Tab-separated table of C-alpha atoms and ligand atoms in Angstrom:
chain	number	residue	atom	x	y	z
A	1	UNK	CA	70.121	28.736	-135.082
A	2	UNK	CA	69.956	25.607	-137.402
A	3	UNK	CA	67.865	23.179	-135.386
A	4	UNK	CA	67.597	19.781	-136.421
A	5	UNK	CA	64.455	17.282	-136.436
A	6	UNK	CA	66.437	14.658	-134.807
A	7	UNK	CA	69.921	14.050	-133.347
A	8	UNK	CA	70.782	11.120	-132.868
A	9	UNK	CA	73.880	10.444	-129.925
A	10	UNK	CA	75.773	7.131	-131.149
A	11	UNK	CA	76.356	6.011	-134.390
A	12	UNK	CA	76.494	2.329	-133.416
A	13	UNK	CA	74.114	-0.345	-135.498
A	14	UNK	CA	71.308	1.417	-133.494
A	15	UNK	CA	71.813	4.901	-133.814
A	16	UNK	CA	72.526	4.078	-137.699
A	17	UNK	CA	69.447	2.640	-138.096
A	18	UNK	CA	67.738	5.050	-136.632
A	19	UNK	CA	69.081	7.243	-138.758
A	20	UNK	CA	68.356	5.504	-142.455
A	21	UNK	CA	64.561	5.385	-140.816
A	22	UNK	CA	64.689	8.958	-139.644
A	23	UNK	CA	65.863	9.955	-143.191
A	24	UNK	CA	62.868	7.442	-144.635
A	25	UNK	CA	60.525	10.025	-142.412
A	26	UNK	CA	61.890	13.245	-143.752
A	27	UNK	CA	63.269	14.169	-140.675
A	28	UNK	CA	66.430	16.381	-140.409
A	29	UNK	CA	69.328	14.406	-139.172
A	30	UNK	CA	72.325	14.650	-137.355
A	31	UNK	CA	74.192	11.861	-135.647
A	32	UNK	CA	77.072	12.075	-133.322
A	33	UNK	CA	79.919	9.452	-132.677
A	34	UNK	CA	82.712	10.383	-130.017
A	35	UNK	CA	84.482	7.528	-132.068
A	36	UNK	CA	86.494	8.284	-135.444
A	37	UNK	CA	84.004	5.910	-137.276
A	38	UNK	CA	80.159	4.399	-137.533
A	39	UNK	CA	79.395	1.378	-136.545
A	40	UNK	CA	79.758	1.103	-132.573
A	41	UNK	CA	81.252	-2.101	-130.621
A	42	UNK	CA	80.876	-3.603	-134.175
A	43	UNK	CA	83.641	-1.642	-135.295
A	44	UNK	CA	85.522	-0.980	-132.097
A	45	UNK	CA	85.601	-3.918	-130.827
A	46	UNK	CA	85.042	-7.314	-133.065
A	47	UNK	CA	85.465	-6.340	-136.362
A	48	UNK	CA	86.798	-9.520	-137.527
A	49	UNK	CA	84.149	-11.239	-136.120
A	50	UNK	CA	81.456	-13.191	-137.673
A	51	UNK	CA	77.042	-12.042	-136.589
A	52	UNK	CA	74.961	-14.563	-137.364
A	53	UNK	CA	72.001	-13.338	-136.019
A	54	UNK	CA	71.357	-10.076	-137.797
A	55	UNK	CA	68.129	-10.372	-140.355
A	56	UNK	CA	68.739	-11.223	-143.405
A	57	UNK	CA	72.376	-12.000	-143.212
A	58	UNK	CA	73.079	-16.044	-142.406
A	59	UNK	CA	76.641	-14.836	-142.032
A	60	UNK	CA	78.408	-11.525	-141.904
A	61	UNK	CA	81.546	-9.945	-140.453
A	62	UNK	CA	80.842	-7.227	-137.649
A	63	UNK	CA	82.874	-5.169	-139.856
A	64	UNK	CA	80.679	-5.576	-143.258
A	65	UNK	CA	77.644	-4.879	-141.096
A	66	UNK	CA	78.973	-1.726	-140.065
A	67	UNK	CA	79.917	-0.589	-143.589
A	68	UNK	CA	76.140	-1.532	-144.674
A	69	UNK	CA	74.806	0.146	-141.899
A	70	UNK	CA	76.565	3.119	-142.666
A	71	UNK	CA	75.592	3.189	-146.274
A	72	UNK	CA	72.314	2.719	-145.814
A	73	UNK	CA	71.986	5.394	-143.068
A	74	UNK	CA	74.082	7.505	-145.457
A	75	UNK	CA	70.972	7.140	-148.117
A	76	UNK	CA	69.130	10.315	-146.659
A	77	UNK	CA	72.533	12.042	-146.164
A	78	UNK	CA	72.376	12.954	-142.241
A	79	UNK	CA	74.952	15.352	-141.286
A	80	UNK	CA	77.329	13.133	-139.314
A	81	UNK	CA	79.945	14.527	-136.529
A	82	UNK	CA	82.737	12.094	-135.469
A	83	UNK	CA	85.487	12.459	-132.988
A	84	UNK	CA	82.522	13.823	-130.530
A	85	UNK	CA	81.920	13.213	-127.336
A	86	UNK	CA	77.954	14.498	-126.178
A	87	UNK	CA	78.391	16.210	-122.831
A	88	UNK	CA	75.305	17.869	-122.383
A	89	UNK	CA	71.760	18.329	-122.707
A	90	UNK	CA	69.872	21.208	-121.905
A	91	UNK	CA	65.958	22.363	-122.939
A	92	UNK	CA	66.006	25.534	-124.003
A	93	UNK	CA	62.327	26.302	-122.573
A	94	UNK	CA	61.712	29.631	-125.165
A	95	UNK	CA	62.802	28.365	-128.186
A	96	UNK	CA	60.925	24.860	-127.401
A	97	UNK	CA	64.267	22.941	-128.904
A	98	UNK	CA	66.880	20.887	-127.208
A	99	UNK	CA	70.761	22.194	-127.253
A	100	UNK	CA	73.208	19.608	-127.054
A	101	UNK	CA	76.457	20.364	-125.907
A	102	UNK	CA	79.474	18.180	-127.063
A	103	UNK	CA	83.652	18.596	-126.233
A	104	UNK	CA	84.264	20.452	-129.302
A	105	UNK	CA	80.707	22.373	-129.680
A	106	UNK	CA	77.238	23.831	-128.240
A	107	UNK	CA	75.831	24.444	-131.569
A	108	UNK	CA	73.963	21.691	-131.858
A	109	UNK	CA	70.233	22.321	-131.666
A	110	UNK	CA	67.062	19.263	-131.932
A	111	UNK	CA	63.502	18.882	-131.844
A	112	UNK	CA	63.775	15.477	-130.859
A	113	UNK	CA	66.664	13.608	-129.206
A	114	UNK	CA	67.370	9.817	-129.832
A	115	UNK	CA	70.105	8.448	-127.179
A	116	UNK	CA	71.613	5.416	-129.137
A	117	UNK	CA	74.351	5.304	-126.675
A	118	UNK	CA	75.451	1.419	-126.564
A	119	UNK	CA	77.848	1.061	-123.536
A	120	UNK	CA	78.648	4.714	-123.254
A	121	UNK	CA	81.939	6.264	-124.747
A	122	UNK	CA	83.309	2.891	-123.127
A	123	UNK	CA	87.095	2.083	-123.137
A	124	UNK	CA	89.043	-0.817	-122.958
A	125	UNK	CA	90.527	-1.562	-119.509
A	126	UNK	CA	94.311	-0.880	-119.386
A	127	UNK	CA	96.780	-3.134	-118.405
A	128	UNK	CA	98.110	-2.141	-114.653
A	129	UNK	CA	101.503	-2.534	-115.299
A	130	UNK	CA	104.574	-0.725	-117.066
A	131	UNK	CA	105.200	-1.099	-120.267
A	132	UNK	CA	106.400	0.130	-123.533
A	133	UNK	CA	103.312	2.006	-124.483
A	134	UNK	CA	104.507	2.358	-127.981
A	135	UNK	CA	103.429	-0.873	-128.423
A	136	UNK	CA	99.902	-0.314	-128.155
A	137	UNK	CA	98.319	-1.207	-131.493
A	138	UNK	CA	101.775	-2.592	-132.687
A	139	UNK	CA	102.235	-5.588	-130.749
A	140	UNK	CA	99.642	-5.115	-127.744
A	141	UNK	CA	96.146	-4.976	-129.415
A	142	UNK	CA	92.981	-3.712	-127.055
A	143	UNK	CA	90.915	-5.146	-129.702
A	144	UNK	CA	90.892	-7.217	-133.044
A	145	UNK	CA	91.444	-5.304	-135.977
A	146	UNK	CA	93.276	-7.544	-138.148
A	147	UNK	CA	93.257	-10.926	-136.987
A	148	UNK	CA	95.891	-12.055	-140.022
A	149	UNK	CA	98.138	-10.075	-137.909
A	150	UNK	CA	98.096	-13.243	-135.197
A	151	UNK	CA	99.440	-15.781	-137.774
A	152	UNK	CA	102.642	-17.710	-137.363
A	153	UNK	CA	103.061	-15.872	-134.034
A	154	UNK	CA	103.339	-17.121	-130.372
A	155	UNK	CA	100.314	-14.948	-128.898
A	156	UNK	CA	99.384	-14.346	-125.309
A	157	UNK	CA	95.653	-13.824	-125.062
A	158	UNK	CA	94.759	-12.209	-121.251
A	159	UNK	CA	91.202	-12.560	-119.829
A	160	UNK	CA	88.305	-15.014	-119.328
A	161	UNK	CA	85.387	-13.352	-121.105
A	162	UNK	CA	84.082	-14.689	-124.400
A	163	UNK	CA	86.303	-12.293	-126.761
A	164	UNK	CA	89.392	-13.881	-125.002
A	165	UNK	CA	88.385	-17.759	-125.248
A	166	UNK	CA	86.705	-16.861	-128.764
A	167	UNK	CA	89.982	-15.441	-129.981
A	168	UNK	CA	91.687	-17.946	-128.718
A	169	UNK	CA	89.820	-20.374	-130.484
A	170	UNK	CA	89.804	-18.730	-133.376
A	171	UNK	CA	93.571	-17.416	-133.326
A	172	UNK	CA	95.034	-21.583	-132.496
A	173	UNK	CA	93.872	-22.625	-135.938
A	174	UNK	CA	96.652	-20.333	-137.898
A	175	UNK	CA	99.183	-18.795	-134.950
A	176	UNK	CA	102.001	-20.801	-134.322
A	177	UNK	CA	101.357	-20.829	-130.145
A	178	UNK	CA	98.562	-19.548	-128.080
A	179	UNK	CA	98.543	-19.031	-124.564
A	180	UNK	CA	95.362	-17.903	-122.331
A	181	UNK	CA	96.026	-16.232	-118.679
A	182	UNK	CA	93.211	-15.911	-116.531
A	183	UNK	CA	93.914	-14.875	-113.162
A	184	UNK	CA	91.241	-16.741	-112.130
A	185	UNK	CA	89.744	-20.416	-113.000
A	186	UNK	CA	86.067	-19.287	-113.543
A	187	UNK	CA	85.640	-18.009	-116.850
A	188	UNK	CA	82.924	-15.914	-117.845
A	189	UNK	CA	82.879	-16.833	-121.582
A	190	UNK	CA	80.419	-19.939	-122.205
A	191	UNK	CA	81.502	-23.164	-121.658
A	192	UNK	CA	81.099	-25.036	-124.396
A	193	UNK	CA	83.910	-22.479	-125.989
A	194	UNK	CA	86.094	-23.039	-122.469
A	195	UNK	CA	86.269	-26.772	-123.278
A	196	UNK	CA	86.563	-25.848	-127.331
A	197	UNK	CA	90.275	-24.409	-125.854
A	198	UNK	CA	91.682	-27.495	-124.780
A	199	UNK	CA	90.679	-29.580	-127.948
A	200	UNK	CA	92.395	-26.575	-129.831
A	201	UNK	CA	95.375	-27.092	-127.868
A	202	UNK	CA	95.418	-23.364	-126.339
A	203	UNK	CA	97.657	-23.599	-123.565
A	204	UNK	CA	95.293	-22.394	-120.870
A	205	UNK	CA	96.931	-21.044	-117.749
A	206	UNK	CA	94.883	-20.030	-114.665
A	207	UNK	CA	95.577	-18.088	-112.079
A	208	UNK	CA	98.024	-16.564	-114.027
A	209	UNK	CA	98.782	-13.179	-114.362
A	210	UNK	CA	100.772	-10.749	-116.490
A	211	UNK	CA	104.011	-9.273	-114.781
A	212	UNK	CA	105.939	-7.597	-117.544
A	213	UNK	CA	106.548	-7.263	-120.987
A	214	UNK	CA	110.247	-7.938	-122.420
A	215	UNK	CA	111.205	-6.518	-125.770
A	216	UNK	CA	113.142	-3.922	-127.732
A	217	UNK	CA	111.153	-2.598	-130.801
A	218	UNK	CA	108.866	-5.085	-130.395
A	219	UNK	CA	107.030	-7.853	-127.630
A	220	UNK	CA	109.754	-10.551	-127.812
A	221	UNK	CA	109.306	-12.426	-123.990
A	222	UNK	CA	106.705	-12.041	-121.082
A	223	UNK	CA	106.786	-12.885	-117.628
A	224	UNK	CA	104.249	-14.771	-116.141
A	225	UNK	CA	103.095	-15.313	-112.096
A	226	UNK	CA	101.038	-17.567	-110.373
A	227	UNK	CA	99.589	-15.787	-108.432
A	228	UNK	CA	98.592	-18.610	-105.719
A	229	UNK	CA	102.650	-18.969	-105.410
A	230	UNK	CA	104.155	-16.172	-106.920
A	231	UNK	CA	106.169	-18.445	-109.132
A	232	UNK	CA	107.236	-16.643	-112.211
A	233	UNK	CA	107.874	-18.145	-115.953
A	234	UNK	CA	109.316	-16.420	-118.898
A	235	UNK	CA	107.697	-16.995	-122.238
A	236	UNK	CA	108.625	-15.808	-125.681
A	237	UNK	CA	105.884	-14.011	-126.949
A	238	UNK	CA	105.196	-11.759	-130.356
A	239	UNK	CA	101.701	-10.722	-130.100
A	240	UNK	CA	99.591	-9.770	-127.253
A	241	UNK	CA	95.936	-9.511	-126.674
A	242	UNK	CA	94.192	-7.880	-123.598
A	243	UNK	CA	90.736	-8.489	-122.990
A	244	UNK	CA	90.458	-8.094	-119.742
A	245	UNK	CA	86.553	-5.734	-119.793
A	246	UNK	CA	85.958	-2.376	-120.335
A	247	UNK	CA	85.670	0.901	-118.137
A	248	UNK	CA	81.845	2.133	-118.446
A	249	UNK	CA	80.427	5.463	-116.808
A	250	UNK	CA	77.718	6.154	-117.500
A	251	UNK	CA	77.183	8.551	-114.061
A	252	UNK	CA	76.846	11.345	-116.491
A	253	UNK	CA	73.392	10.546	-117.516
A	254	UNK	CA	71.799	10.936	-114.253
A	255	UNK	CA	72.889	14.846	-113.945
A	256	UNK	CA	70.862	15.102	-117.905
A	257	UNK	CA	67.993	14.377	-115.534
A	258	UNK	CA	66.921	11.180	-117.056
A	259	UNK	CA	65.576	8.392	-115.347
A	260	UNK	CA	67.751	5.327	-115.514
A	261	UNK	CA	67.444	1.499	-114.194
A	262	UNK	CA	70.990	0.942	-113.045
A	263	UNK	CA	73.313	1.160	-115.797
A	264	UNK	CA	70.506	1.808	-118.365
A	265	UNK	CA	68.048	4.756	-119.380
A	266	UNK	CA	64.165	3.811	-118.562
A	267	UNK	CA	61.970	3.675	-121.590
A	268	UNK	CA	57.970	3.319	-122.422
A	269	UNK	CA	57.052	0.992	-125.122
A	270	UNK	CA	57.173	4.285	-127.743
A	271	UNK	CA	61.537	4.070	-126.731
A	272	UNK	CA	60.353	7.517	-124.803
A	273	UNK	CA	62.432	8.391	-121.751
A	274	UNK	CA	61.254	10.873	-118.928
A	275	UNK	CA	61.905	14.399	-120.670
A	276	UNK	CA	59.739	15.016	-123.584
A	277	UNK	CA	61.293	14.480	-126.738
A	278	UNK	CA	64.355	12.761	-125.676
A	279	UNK	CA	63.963	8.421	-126.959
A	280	UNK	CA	66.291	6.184	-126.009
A	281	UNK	CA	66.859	2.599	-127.999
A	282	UNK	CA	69.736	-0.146	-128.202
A	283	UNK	CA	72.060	-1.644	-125.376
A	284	UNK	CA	71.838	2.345	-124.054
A	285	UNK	CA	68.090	1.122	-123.031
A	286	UNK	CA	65.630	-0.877	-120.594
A	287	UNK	CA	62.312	-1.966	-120.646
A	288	UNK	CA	61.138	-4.928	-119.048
A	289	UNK	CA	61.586	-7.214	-122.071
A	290	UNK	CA	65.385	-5.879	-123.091
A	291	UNK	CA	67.617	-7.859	-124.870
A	292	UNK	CA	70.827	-5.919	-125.766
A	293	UNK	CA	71.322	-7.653	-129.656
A	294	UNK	CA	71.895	-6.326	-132.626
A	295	UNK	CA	68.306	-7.537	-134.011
A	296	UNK	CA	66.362	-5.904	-130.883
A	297	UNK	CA	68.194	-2.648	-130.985
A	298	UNK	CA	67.382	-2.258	-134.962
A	299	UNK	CA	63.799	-2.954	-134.136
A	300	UNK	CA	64.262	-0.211	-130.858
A	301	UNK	CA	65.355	2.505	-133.699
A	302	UNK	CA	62.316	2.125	-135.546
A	303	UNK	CA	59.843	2.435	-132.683
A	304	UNK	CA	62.043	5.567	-131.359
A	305	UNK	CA	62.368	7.378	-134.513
A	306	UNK	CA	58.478	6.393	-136.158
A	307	UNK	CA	57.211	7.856	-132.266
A	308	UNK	CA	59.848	11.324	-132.586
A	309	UNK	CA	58.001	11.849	-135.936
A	310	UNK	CA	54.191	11.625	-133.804
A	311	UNK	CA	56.077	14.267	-131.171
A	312	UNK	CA	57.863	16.534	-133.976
A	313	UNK	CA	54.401	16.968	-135.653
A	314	UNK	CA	51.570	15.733	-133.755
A	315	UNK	CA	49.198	15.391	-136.861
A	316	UNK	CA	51.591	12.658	-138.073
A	317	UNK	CA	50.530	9.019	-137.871
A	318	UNK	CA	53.381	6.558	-136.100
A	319	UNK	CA	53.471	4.149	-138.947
A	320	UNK	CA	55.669	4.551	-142.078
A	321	UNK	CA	53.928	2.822	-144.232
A	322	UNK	CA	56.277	-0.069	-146.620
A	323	UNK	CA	59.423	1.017	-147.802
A	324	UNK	CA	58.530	-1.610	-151.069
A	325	UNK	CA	55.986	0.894	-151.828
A	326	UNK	CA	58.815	3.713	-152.721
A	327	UNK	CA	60.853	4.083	-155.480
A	328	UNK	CA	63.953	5.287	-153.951
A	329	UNK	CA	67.126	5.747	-156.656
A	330	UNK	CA	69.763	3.847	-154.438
B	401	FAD	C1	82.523	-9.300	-128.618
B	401	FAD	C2	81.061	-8.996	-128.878
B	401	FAD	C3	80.339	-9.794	-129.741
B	401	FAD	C4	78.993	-9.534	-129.989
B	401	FAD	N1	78.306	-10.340	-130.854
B	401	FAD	C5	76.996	-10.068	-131.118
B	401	FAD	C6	76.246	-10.902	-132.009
B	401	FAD	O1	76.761	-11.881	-132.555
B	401	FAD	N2	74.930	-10.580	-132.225
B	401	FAD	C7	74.304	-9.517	-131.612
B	401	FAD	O2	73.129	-9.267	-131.864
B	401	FAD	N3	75.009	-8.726	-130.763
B	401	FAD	C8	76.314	-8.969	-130.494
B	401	FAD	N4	77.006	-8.173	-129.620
B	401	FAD	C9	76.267	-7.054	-128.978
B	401	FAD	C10	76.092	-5.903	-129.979
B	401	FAD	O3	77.342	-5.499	-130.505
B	401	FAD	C11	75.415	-4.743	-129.256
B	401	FAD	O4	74.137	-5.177	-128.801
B	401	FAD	C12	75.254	-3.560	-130.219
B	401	FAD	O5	76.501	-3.070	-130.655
B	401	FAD	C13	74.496	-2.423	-129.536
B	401	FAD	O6	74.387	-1.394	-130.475
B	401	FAD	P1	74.165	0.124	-130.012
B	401	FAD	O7	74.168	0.925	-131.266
B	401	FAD	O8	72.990	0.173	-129.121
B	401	FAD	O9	75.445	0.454	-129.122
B	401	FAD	P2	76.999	0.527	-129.518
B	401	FAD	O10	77.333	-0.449	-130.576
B	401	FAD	O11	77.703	0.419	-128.202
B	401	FAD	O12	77.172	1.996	-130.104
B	401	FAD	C14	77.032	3.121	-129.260
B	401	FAD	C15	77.762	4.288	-129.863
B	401	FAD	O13	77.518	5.443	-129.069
B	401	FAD	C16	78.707	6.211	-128.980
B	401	FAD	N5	78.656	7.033	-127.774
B	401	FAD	C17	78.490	6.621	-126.502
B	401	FAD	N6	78.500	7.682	-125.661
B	401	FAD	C18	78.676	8.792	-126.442
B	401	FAD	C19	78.755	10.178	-126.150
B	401	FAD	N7	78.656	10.663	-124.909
B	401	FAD	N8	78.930	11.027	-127.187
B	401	FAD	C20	79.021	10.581	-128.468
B	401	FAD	N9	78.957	9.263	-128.783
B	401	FAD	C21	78.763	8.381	-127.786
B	401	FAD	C22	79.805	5.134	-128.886
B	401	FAD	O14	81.047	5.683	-129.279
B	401	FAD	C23	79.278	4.075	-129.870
B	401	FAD	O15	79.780	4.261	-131.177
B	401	FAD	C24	78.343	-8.434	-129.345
B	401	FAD	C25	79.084	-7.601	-128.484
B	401	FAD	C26	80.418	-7.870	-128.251
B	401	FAD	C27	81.202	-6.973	-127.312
């Protein structure tokens, strides 16, 4: 049995920094991502974006602050398991060590357990209609990847969150058109950024909704409905871009016998949850003064990781003492 100091479960900017501080402490890593790559929602889902509220960095793309993350949680070389989705947890009460049980494996074994989960293994909700779904990723986009892709093209932006009007925004400055539906005329995205739309000349349309998507290889129309009147337009589109929230479940947590506060898992001010061993840090989290940010979950990591050391070998003090102090070959 090759049992691991630490796992950590999500290799978002939390779970990675847990990681680089686990490695700082010695510990034994191993970090598991159901996703194909590190870095969390800053991968997944606004890559192109800019963070200006990350230490350090005045201004940096989600996507660079992923690839740093990952590099620097690479410096203690954790094992790292992608394409993984953590189903399980169970205490295996003779051997003192947890198992954790994934889709594609039981052999993982811990000490000490950090839950960096973010939103969950959370997916982008689908459009309910019919449609080509060889489009997807083509010419329908669940998320930003490549925002060049939107230039010169007439794009059709659905939803009324703050990705939607921010891409929007963003997207009207180099497409050639940019339409908004919103099936509703309440957005959810700030409003200073709903009023940034109509100086940017998006052509905003509420109560719209979309009714089907036209096209042979690629997106070339959609039709439109009001759907106060049911009165139908047909618009040429190229590009489309749903962003309409994302499906979350998190039930699954409650049968690993953890205590949670709605959609969240109950921490102490150490990051400890209820079963011994097991930390939880980042959006995953709550504590009376939770804020789900990049900054806070960073700072979450430490606490969680520095506190698993204290529990892994009781002798051991909590503080790590200053990185400047080491002389570490990176
Ligand atoms: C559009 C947008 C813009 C944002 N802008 C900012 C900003 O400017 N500044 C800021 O501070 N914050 C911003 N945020 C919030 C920020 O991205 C989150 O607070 C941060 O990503 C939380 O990090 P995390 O590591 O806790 O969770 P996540 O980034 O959600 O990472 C969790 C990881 O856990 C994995 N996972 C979940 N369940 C499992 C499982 N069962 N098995 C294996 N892996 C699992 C997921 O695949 C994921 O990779 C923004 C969020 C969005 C959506």
């Amino acid at each position: 049995m090759d049992v691991f100091d630490i796992i950590i479960i999500g290799g978002g900017p939390t779970g990675l920094f847990g990681s680089f501080y686990a490695g700082l402490r010695g510990l034994k890593t191993k970090v598991i991502d159901v996703l194909p790559e590190m870095g969390g929602q800053l991968s997944a889902l606004y890559p192109e974006k800019y963070v200006y509220d990350v230490a350090g960095h005045p201004k940096i793309l989600a996507k660079d602050l992923a690839k740093n993350l990952a590099t620097q949680s690479q410096l203690f070389k954790p094992m790292v398991c992608l394409g993984e989705k953590v189903t399980d947890l169970v205490w295996m009460q003779n051997e003192s060590v947890w198992q954790i049980k994934t889709d594609k494996s039981s052999d993982h074994y811990t000490k000490a357990i950090l839950l960096a989960l973010g939103a969950g293994a959370c997916v982008p909700k689908k459009l309910d209609i019919d449609y080509n779904h060889a489009f997807d990723n083509n010419c329908i986009f669940y998320a930003v990847k490549n925002k060049d892709y939107f230039r010169d093209k007439n794009v059709l932006i659905i939803g009324g969150g703050d990705s939607a009007v921010d891409w929007a925004n963003e997207f009207s400055a180099h497409s050639k058109h940019v339409t908004l539906i919103h099936r509703r005329d309440q957005f959810r995205a700030v409003q200073t950024s709903v009023e940034e739309m109509a100086k940017n000349k998006v052509d905003v349309k509420t109560f719209y909704e979309l009714k089907e998507i036209q096209g042979n290889g690629q997106v070339e129309n959609v039709v439109i409905f009001d759907n106060r009147t049911g009165k139908e337009e047909t618009i040429p589109i190229d590009a489309i871009l749903i962003s309409i929230g994302f499906v979350i479940n998190l039930d699954f947590l409650k049968s690993w016998g953890l205590k949670m506060d709605v959609n969240a898992i109950s921490v102490n001010e150490k990051m400890e949850t209820n079963l011994a061993g097991v930390y939880a840090a980042g959006d995953i989290c709550s504590h009376p003064a939770k804020l789900k940010l990049i900054a806070t979950g960073a700072a979450e990591a430490a606490t969680a990781v520095n506190f698993a050391v204290t529990y892994i070998n009781p002798s051991a003090k909590a503080f790590p003492g200053h990185s400047s102090n080491l002389n570490l070959s990176i």
